[in-house]
Amino acid sequence: AGGNLSAVLAQEGAAGRGPVPALQVLYYPSLYGAQVFPSHELYAEGYFLSRASMQWYGDQYIAREEDWTARRFVPGLAPDLSGLPPAVIITAECDPMRDEGAAYAKALRAAGVPVRYHCYRGALHGFLNFYALMPNGKAALRLGGRALRKAFTA
C-alpha cells in the first residue's frame, strides 16, 4: 500500500489539502484499483504475489465496494495529474503490479510531471525485501535513496 499512499498524498498536497512532497518514490505501486492490466494475468500465479492475494489485500484496504473507484484509493484514475511533484517509479518485471507502475509513469509524463521509471528485469514483487540476496533489490533501494538525497538537497 505504500506506493498507493504516496501517490494519494502527492495528489492531496498538489490540490492544497496537505503538504506537497518533494518527490514521489513509488516501488511496485498499486494505483488503479480493480482495473485489470496484462501483467495481472501474465503473473497471476507462481511469482510470489498472486492475483488472489492482490484481491485479498485490496479487500482489507477498502471499506465499501464503491471504494474500488474512489479517488483516494485509485490515484491512477485522477483526471488531472499536472502539478504533482517529480516521481521515481520502480517496478519488477515478473510482478502482477508491473503494468500499473508503467501506466502511471506514462500518465504523469503526459501531464508534464518529471518521471524516472525503471523496471528491474527478472525481479519479483517484494524484491526490495530480499536486497541482501538480490542485487536488483539493493540497486532499487539505492536508486530511490539517491533520488531522495537529490530532492532534499536541491
PDB file of C-alpha atoms in Angstrom:
ATOM      1  CA  ALA A   1       0.000   0.000   0.000  1.00  0.00           C
ATOM      2  CA  GLY A   2       2.998   2.325   0.347  1.00  0.00           C
ATOM      3  CA  GLY A   3       3.159   3.383  -3.293  1.00  0.00           C
ATOM      4  CA  ASN A   4      -0.591   3.933  -3.350  1.00  0.00           C
ATOM      5  CA  LEU A   5      -0.481   6.065  -0.199  1.00  0.00           C
ATOM      6  CA  SER A   6       2.451   8.094  -1.534  1.00  0.00           C
ATOM      7  CA  ALA A   7       0.654   8.826  -4.803  1.00  0.00           C
ATOM      8  CA  VAL A   8      -2.518   9.832  -2.943  1.00  0.00           C
ATOM      9  CA  LEU A   9      -0.570  12.119  -0.589  1.00  0.00           C
ATOM     10  CA  ALA A  10       1.149  13.779  -3.541  1.00  0.00           C
ATOM     11  CA  GLN A  11      -2.226  14.376  -5.195  1.00  0.00           C
ATOM     12  CA  GLU A  12      -3.767  15.703  -1.968  1.00  0.00           C
ATOM     13  CA  GLY A  13      -0.822  18.064  -1.488  1.00  0.00           C
ATOM     14  CA  ALA A  14      -0.978  19.352  -5.049  1.00  0.00           C
ATOM     15  CA  ALA A  15      -4.701  20.039  -4.528  1.00  0.00           C
ATOM     16  CA  GLY A  16      -3.934  22.126  -1.424  1.00  0.00           C
ATOM     17  CA  ARG A  17      -5.210  19.566   1.063  1.00  0.00           C
ATOM     18  CA  GLY A  18      -1.865  18.841   2.709  1.00  0.00           C
ATOM     19  CA  PRO A  19       1.877  19.268   2.365  1.00  0.00           C
ATOM     20  CA  VAL A  20       3.420  18.784  -1.051  1.00  0.00           C
ATOM     21  CA  PRO A  21       6.138  16.113  -1.038  1.00  0.00           C
ATOM     22  CA  ALA A  22       9.472  16.974  -2.619  1.00  0.00           C
ATOM     23  CA  LEU A  23       9.417  13.687  -4.543  1.00  0.00           C
ATOM     24  CA  GLN A  24       7.244  10.635  -5.058  1.00  0.00           C
ATOM     25  CA  VAL A  25       9.168   7.365  -4.744  1.00  0.00           C
ATOM     26  CA  LEU A  26       6.826   4.529  -5.687  1.00  0.00           C
ATOM     27  CA  TYR A  27       8.031   0.930  -5.511  1.00  0.00           C
ATOM     28  CA  TYR A  28       5.766  -1.502  -7.428  1.00  0.00           C
ATOM     29  CA  PRO A  29       2.699   0.569  -6.607  1.00  0.00           C
ATOM     30  CA  SER A  30      -0.966  -0.377  -6.716  1.00  0.00           C
ATOM     31  CA  LEU A  31      -2.662   2.595  -8.358  1.00  0.00           C
ATOM     32  CA  TYR A  32      -5.669   1.513 -10.408  1.00  0.00           C
ATOM     33  CA  GLY A  33      -7.948  -0.443  -8.070  1.00  0.00           C
ATOM     34  CA  ALA A  34      -9.956  -3.137  -9.834  1.00  0.00           C
ATOM     35  CA  GLN A  35      -8.758  -2.215 -13.346  1.00  0.00           C
ATOM     36  CA  VAL A  36      -7.091  -5.240 -14.944  1.00  0.00           C
ATOM     37  CA  PHE A  37      -3.724  -4.949 -16.680  1.00  0.00           C
ATOM     38  CA  PRO A  38      -1.919  -7.574 -18.787  1.00  0.00           C
ATOM     39  CA  SER A  39       0.713  -8.152 -16.080  1.00  0.00           C
ATOM     40  CA  HIS A  40      -2.081  -9.041 -13.615  1.00  0.00           C
ATOM     41  CA  GLU A  41      -2.930 -12.006 -15.793  1.00  0.00           C
ATOM     42  CA  LEU A  42       0.578 -12.856 -17.004  1.00  0.00           C
ATOM     43  CA  TYR A  43       1.975 -13.107 -13.461  1.00  0.00           C
ATOM     44  CA  ALA A  44      -1.247 -14.146 -11.677  1.00  0.00           C
ATOM     45  CA  GLU A  45       0.289 -17.317 -10.199  1.00  0.00           C
ATOM     46  CA  GLY A  46       3.745 -18.529  -9.270  1.00  0.00           C
ATOM     47  CA  TYR A  47       5.575 -15.193  -8.982  1.00  0.00           C
ATOM     48  CA  PHE A  48       5.401 -14.507  -5.225  1.00  0.00           C
ATOM     49  CA  LEU A  49       2.421 -12.096  -5.340  1.00  0.00           C
ATOM     50  CA  SER A  50      -0.654 -13.771  -6.787  1.00  0.00           C
ATOM     51  CA  ARG A  51      -3.769 -12.221  -8.289  1.00  0.00           C
ATOM     52  CA  ALA A  52      -5.806 -13.809  -5.474  1.00  0.00           C
ATOM     53  CA  SER A  53      -3.629 -12.231  -2.795  1.00  0.00           C
ATOM     54  CA  MET A  54      -3.859  -8.870  -4.582  1.00  0.00           C
ATOM     55  CA  GLN A  55      -7.649  -9.131  -4.335  1.00  0.00           C
ATOM     56  CA  TRP A  56      -7.429 -10.074  -0.656  1.00  0.00           C
ATOM     57  CA  TYR A  57      -5.135  -7.120   0.156  1.00  0.00           C
ATOM     58  CA  GLY A  58      -7.457  -4.785  -1.701  1.00  0.00           C
ATOM     59  CA  ASP A  59     -10.445  -6.094   0.222  1.00  0.00           C
ATOM     60  CA  GLN A  60      -8.620  -5.371   3.507  1.00  0.00           C
ATOM     61  CA  TYR A  61      -7.792  -1.843   2.358  1.00  0.00           C
ATOM     62  CA  ILE A  62     -11.243  -0.724   1.253  1.00  0.00           C
ATOM     63  CA  ALA A  63     -14.340  -0.320   3.404  1.00  0.00           C
ATOM     64  CA  ARG A  64     -17.066  -0.415   0.725  1.00  0.00           C
ATOM     65  CA  GLU A  65     -17.334  -1.788  -2.806  1.00  0.00           C
ATOM     66  CA  GLU A  66     -17.506   1.747  -4.250  1.00  0.00           C
ATOM     67  CA  ASP A  67     -14.042   2.428  -2.794  1.00  0.00           C
ATOM     68  CA  TRP A  68     -12.608   0.402  -5.709  1.00  0.00           C
ATOM     69  CA  THR A  69     -13.152   3.523  -7.820  1.00  0.00           C
ATOM     70  CA  ALA A  70     -12.646   6.218  -5.138  1.00  0.00           C
ATOM     71  CA  ARG A  71     -10.009   8.821  -5.956  1.00  0.00           C
ATOM     72  CA  ARG A  72      -8.308   8.274  -2.587  1.00  0.00           C
ATOM     73  CA  PHE A  73      -7.870   4.571  -3.350  1.00  0.00           C
ATOM     74  CA  VAL A  74      -7.302   4.705  -7.089  1.00  0.00           C
ATOM     75  CA  PRO A  75      -4.853   7.582  -7.721  1.00  0.00           C
ATOM     76  CA  GLY A  76      -4.088   6.348 -11.235  1.00  0.00           C
ATOM     77  CA  LEU A  77      -7.548   7.384 -12.373  1.00  0.00           C
ATOM     78  CA  ALA A  78      -7.232  11.007 -11.229  1.00  0.00           C
ATOM     79  CA  PRO A  79      -8.467  13.256 -14.048  1.00  0.00           C
ATOM     80  CA  ASP A  80      -5.590  15.735 -13.696  1.00  0.00           C
ATOM     81  CA  LEU A  81      -2.059  14.752 -12.711  1.00  0.00           C
ATOM     82  CA  SER A  82      -0.435  18.067 -13.608  1.00  0.00           C
ATOM     83  CA  GLY A  83       1.391  19.945 -10.878  1.00  0.00           C
ATOM     84  CA  LEU A  84       2.425  16.828  -8.971  1.00  0.00           C
ATOM     85  CA  PRO A  85       5.953  16.513  -7.585  1.00  0.00           C
ATOM     86  CA  PRO A  86       8.527  14.590  -9.620  1.00  0.00           C
ATOM     87  CA  ALA A  87       8.335  10.806  -9.359  1.00  0.00           C
ATOM     88  CA  VAL A  88      10.626   7.815  -9.276  1.00  0.00           C
ATOM     89  CA  ILE A  89       8.652   4.675 -10.081  1.00  0.00           C
ATOM     90  CA  ILE A  90      10.280   1.290  -9.708  1.00  0.00           C
ATOM     91  CA  THR A  91       8.710  -1.988 -10.796  1.00  0.00           C
ATOM     92  CA  ALA A  92       9.677  -5.636 -11.117  1.00  0.00           C
ATOM     93  CA  GLU A  93       9.434  -7.456 -14.441  1.00  0.00           C
ATOM     94  CA  CYS A  94       7.735 -10.595 -13.074  1.00  0.00           C
ATOM     95  CA  ASP A  95       5.164  -8.816 -10.943  1.00  0.00           C
ATOM     96  CA  PRO A  96       1.401  -8.523 -11.411  1.00  0.00           C
ATOM     97  CA  MET A  97       1.764  -4.825 -10.416  1.00  0.00           C
ATOM     98  CA  ARG A  98       4.319  -4.009 -13.131  1.00  0.00           C
ATOM     99  CA  ASP A  99       1.937  -2.510 -15.667  1.00  0.00           C
ATOM    100  CA  GLU A 100       0.278  -0.254 -13.093  1.00  0.00           C
ATOM    101  CA  GLY A 101       3.593   1.460 -12.334  1.00  0.00           C
ATOM    102  CA  ALA A 102       4.399   1.765 -16.034  1.00  0.00           C
ATOM    103  CA  ALA A 103       0.943   3.208 -16.789  1.00  0.00           C
ATOM    104  CA  TYR A 104       1.236   5.774 -14.001  1.00  0.00           C
ATOM    105  CA  ALA A 105       4.696   6.815 -15.199  1.00  0.00           C
ATOM    106  CA  LYS A 106       3.264   7.342 -18.682  1.00  0.00           C
ATOM    107  CA  ALA A 107       0.273   9.306 -17.344  1.00  0.00           C
ATOM    108  CA  LEU A 108       2.496  11.518 -15.185  1.00  0.00           C
ATOM    109  CA  ARG A 109       4.801  12.255 -18.118  1.00  0.00           C
ATOM    110  CA  ALA A 110       1.789  13.144 -20.270  1.00  0.00           C
ATOM    111  CA  ALA A 111       0.758  15.613 -17.547  1.00  0.00           C
ATOM    112  CA  GLY A 112       4.206  17.225 -17.591  1.00  0.00           C
ATOM    113  CA  VAL A 113       5.493  15.657 -14.371  1.00  0.00           C
ATOM    114  CA  PRO A 114       9.176  14.667 -14.400  1.00  0.00           C
ATOM    115  CA  VAL A 115       9.374  10.881 -14.012  1.00  0.00           C
ATOM    116  CA  ARG A 116      12.158   8.360 -13.729  1.00  0.00           C
ATOM    117  CA  TYR A 117      10.805   4.867 -14.367  1.00  0.00           C
ATOM    118  CA  HIS A 118      12.829   1.703 -14.000  1.00  0.00           C
ATOM    119  CA  CYS A 119      11.642  -1.896 -14.315  1.00  0.00           C
ATOM    120  CA  TYR A 120      14.096  -4.463 -12.929  1.00  0.00           C
ATOM    121  CA  ARG A 121      14.451  -7.457 -15.247  1.00  0.00           C
ATOM    122  CA  GLY A 122      13.791 -10.841 -13.703  1.00  0.00           C
ATOM    123  CA  ALA A 123      12.679  -9.354 -10.375  1.00  0.00           C
ATOM    124  CA  LEU A 124       9.550 -10.384  -8.446  1.00  0.00           C
ATOM    125  CA  HIS A 125       7.189  -8.289  -6.351  1.00  0.00           C
ATOM    126  CA  GLY A 126       8.792  -7.717  -2.964  1.00  0.00           C
ATOM    127  CA  PHE A 127      12.351  -7.965  -4.270  1.00  0.00           C
ATOM    128  CA  LEU A 128      13.328  -4.987  -2.117  1.00  0.00           C
ATOM    129  CA  ASN A 129      12.741  -7.104   0.981  1.00  0.00           C
ATOM    130  CA  PHE A 130      15.407  -9.526  -0.226  1.00  0.00           C
ATOM    131  CA  TYR A 131      18.026  -6.896  -1.044  1.00  0.00           C
ATOM    132  CA  ALA A 132      20.704  -8.844   0.857  1.00  0.00           C
ATOM    133  CA  LEU A 133      20.251 -11.755  -1.560  1.00  0.00           C
ATOM    134  CA  MET A 134      19.109  -9.968  -4.716  1.00  0.00           C
ATOM    135  CA  PRO A 135      21.401  -7.379  -6.300  1.00  0.00           C
ATOM    136  CA  ASN A 136      18.377  -5.806  -8.019  1.00  0.00           C
ATOM    137  CA  GLY A 137      16.851  -5.059  -4.620  1.00  0.00           C
ATOM    138  CA  LYS A 138      19.950  -3.272  -3.444  1.00  0.00           C
ATOM    139  CA  ALA A 139      20.152  -1.321  -6.719  1.00  0.00           C
ATOM    140  CA  ALA A 140      16.478  -0.285  -6.469  1.00  0.00           C
ATOM    141  CA  LEU A 141      16.924   0.930  -2.899  1.00  0.00           C
ATOM    142  CA  ARG A 142      19.989   2.915  -3.931  1.00  0.00           C
ATOM    143  CA  LEU A 143      18.136   4.430  -6.883  1.00  0.00           C
ATOM    144  CA  GLY A 144      15.354   5.658  -4.592  1.00  0.00           C
ATOM    145  CA  GLY A 145      17.809   6.819  -1.946  1.00  0.00           C
ATOM    146  CA  ARG A 146      19.899   8.828  -4.408  1.00  0.00           C
ATOM    147  CA  ALA A 147      16.753  10.459  -5.805  1.00  0.00           C
ATOM    148  CA  LEU A 148      15.596  11.410  -2.305  1.00  0.00           C
ATOM    149  CA  ARG A 149      19.006  12.799  -1.376  1.00  0.00           C
ATOM    150  CA  LYS A 150      18.981  14.913  -4.526  1.00  0.00           C
ATOM    151  CA  ALA A 151      15.410  16.126  -3.883  1.00  0.00           C
ATOM    152  CA  PHE A 152      16.184  17.132  -0.293  1.00  0.00           C
ATOM    153  CA  THR A 153      19.423  18.926  -1.140  1.00  0.00           C
ATOM    154  CA  ALA A 154      18.116  20.801  -4.175  1.00  0.00           C
TER     155      ALA A 154
END
